[in-house]
XYZ file of N, CA and C in Angstrom:
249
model
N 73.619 113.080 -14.609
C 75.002 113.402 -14.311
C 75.647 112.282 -13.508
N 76.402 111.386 -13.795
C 77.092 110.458 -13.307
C 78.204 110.776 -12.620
N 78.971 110.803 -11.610
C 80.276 110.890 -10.818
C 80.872 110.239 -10.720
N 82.087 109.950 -10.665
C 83.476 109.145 -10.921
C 83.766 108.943 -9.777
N 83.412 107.812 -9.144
C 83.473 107.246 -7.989
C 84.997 107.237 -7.703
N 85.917 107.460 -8.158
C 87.684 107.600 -7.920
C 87.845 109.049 -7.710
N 87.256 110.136 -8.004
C 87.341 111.171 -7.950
C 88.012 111.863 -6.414
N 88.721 112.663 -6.320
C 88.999 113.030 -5.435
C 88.421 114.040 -4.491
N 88.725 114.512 -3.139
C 87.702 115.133 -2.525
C 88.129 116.186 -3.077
N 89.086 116.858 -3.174
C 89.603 118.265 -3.405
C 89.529 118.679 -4.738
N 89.199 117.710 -5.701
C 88.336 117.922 -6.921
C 86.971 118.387 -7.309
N 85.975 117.476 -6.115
C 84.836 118.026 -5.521
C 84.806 119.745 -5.647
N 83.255 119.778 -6.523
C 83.171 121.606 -6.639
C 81.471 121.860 -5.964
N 81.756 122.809 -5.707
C 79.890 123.489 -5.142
C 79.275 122.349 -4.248
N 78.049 122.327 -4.938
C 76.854 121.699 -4.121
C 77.176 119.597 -3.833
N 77.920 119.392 -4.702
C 78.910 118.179 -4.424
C 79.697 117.892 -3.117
N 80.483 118.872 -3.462
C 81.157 119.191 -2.199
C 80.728 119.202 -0.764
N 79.511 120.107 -0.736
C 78.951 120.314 0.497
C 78.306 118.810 1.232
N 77.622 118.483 0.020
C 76.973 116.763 0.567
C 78.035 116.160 0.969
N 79.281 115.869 -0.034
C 79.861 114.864 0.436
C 80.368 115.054 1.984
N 80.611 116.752 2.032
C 81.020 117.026 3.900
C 80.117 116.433 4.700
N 78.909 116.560 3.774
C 77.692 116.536 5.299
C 77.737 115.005 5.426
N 77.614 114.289 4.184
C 77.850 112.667 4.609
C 78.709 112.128 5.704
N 79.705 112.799 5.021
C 81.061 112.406 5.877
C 81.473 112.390 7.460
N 80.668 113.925 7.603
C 80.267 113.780 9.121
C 79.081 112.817 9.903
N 78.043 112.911 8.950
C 77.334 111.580 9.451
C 77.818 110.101 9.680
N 78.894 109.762 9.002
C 79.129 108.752 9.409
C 80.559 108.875 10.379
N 81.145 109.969 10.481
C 82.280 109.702 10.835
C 81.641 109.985 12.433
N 80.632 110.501 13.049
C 79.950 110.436 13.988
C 79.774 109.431 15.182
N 80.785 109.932 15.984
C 80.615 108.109 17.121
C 79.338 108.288 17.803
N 78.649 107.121 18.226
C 77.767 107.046 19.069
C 77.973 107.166 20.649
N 77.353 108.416 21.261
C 77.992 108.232 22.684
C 77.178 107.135 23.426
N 78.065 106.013 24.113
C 77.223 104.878 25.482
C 76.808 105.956 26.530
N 75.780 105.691 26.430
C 74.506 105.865 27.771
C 75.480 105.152 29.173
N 75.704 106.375 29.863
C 76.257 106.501 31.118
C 75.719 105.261 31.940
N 76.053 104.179 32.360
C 75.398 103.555 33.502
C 74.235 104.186 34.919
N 74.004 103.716 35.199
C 72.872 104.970 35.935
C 73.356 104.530 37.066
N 73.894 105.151 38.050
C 74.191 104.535 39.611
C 73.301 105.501 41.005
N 72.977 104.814 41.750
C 72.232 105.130 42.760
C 73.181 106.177 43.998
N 72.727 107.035 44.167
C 73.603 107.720 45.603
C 73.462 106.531 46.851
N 74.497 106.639 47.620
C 74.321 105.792 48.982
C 73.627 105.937 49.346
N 72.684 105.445 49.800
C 71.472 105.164 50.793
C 71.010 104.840 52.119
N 71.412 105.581 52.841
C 71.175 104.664 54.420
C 69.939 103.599 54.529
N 70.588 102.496 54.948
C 69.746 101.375 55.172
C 67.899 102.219 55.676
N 68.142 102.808 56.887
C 66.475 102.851 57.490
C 66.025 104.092 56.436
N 66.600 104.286 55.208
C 65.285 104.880 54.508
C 65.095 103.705 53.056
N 66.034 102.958 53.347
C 65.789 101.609 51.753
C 64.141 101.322 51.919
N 63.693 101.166 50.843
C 62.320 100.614 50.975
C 62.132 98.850 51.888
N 61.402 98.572 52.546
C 61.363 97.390 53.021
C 61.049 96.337 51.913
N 61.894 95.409 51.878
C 61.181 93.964 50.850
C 60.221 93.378 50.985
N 60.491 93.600 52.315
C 59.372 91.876 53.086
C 58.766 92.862 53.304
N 56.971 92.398 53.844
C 56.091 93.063 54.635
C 56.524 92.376 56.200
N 56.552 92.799 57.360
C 56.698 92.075 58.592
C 55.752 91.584 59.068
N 55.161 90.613 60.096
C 54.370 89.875 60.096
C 53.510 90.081 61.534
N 52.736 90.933 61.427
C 52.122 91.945 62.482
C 51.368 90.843 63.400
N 50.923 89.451 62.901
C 50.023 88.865 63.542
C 51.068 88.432 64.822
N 52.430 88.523 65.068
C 53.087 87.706 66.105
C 53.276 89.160 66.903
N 53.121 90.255 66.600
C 52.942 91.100 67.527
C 51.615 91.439 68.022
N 50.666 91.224 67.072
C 49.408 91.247 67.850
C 49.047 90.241 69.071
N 49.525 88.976 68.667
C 49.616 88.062 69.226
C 50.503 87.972 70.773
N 51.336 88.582 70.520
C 52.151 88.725 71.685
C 51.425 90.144 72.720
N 50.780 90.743 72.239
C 50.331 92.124 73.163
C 49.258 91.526 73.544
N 48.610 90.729 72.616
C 47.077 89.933 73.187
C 47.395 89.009 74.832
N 48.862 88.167 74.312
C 48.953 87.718 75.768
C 49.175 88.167 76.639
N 49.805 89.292 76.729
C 50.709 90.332 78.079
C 49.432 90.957 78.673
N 48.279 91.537 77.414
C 47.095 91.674 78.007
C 46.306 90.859 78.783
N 46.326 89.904 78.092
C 45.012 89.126 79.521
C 45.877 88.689 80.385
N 47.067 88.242 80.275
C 47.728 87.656 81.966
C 47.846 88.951 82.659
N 47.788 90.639 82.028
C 47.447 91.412 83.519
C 46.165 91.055 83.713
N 45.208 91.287 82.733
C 43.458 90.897 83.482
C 43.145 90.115 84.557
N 44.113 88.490 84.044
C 44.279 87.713 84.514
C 44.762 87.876 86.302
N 46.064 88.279 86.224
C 46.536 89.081 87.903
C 45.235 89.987 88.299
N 45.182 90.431 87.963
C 44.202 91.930 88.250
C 43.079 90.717 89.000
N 42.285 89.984 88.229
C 40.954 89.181 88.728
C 41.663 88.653 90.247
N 42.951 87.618 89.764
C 42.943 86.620 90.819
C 43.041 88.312 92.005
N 43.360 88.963 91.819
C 44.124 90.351 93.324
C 42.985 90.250 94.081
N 41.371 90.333 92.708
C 40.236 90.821 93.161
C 39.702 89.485 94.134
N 40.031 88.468 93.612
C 39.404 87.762 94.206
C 39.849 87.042 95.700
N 41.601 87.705 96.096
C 42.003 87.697 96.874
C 41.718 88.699 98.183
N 41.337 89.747 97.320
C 40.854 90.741 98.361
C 39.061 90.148 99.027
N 38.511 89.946 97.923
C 36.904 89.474 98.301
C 37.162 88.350 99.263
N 38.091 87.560 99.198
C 37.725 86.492 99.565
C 38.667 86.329 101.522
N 39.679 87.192 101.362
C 40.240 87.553 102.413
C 40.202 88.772 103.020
C-alpha cells in the first residue's frame, strides 16, 4: 500500500491517522534544558577547607613556650639551691 506523500491530514482515515498524530507529537516535542544546579549560601566556617594547615608551626611553637617554662622553672630551682 503506497501513500501519497501530498495527501492531506484531514484526508488521513483510521490507523493512518493515529500514527501520523503520534509522529507528529514526537517531533513536535521540545526538549526541556536541565536546570543549572546552584548551591544554597553557605557560611564560610562550614565550606570545606582547601588547604590542609600546617600543624608542624604550631607544634613547633608550643614545643618552645614549653621548654622556656622548664627552662625558668630550672634556673628558679637553681636560684633557690644556690641562695
Amino acid at each position: 500500500m503506497e501513500q501519497n506523500p501530498n495527501q492531506k491530514y484531514e484526508e488521513l482515515t483510521g490507523n493512518i491517522k493515529q500514527e501520523y498524530k503520534r509522529y507528529r507529537k514526537l517531533f513536535n516535542k521540545k526538549e526541556k534544558t536541565s536546570k543549572s544546579f546552584q548551591l544554597p549560601f553557605v557560611p564560610i566556617i562550614f565550606q570545606p577547607k582547601t588547604t590542609v594547615p600546617n600543624l608542624q608551626e604550631a607544634i613547633d611553637y608550643f614545643q618552645s613556650l614549653y621548654s622556656s617554662e622548664l627552662e625558668k622553672e630550672e634556673k628558679l630551682e637553681e636560684e633557690k639551691n644556690n641562695g
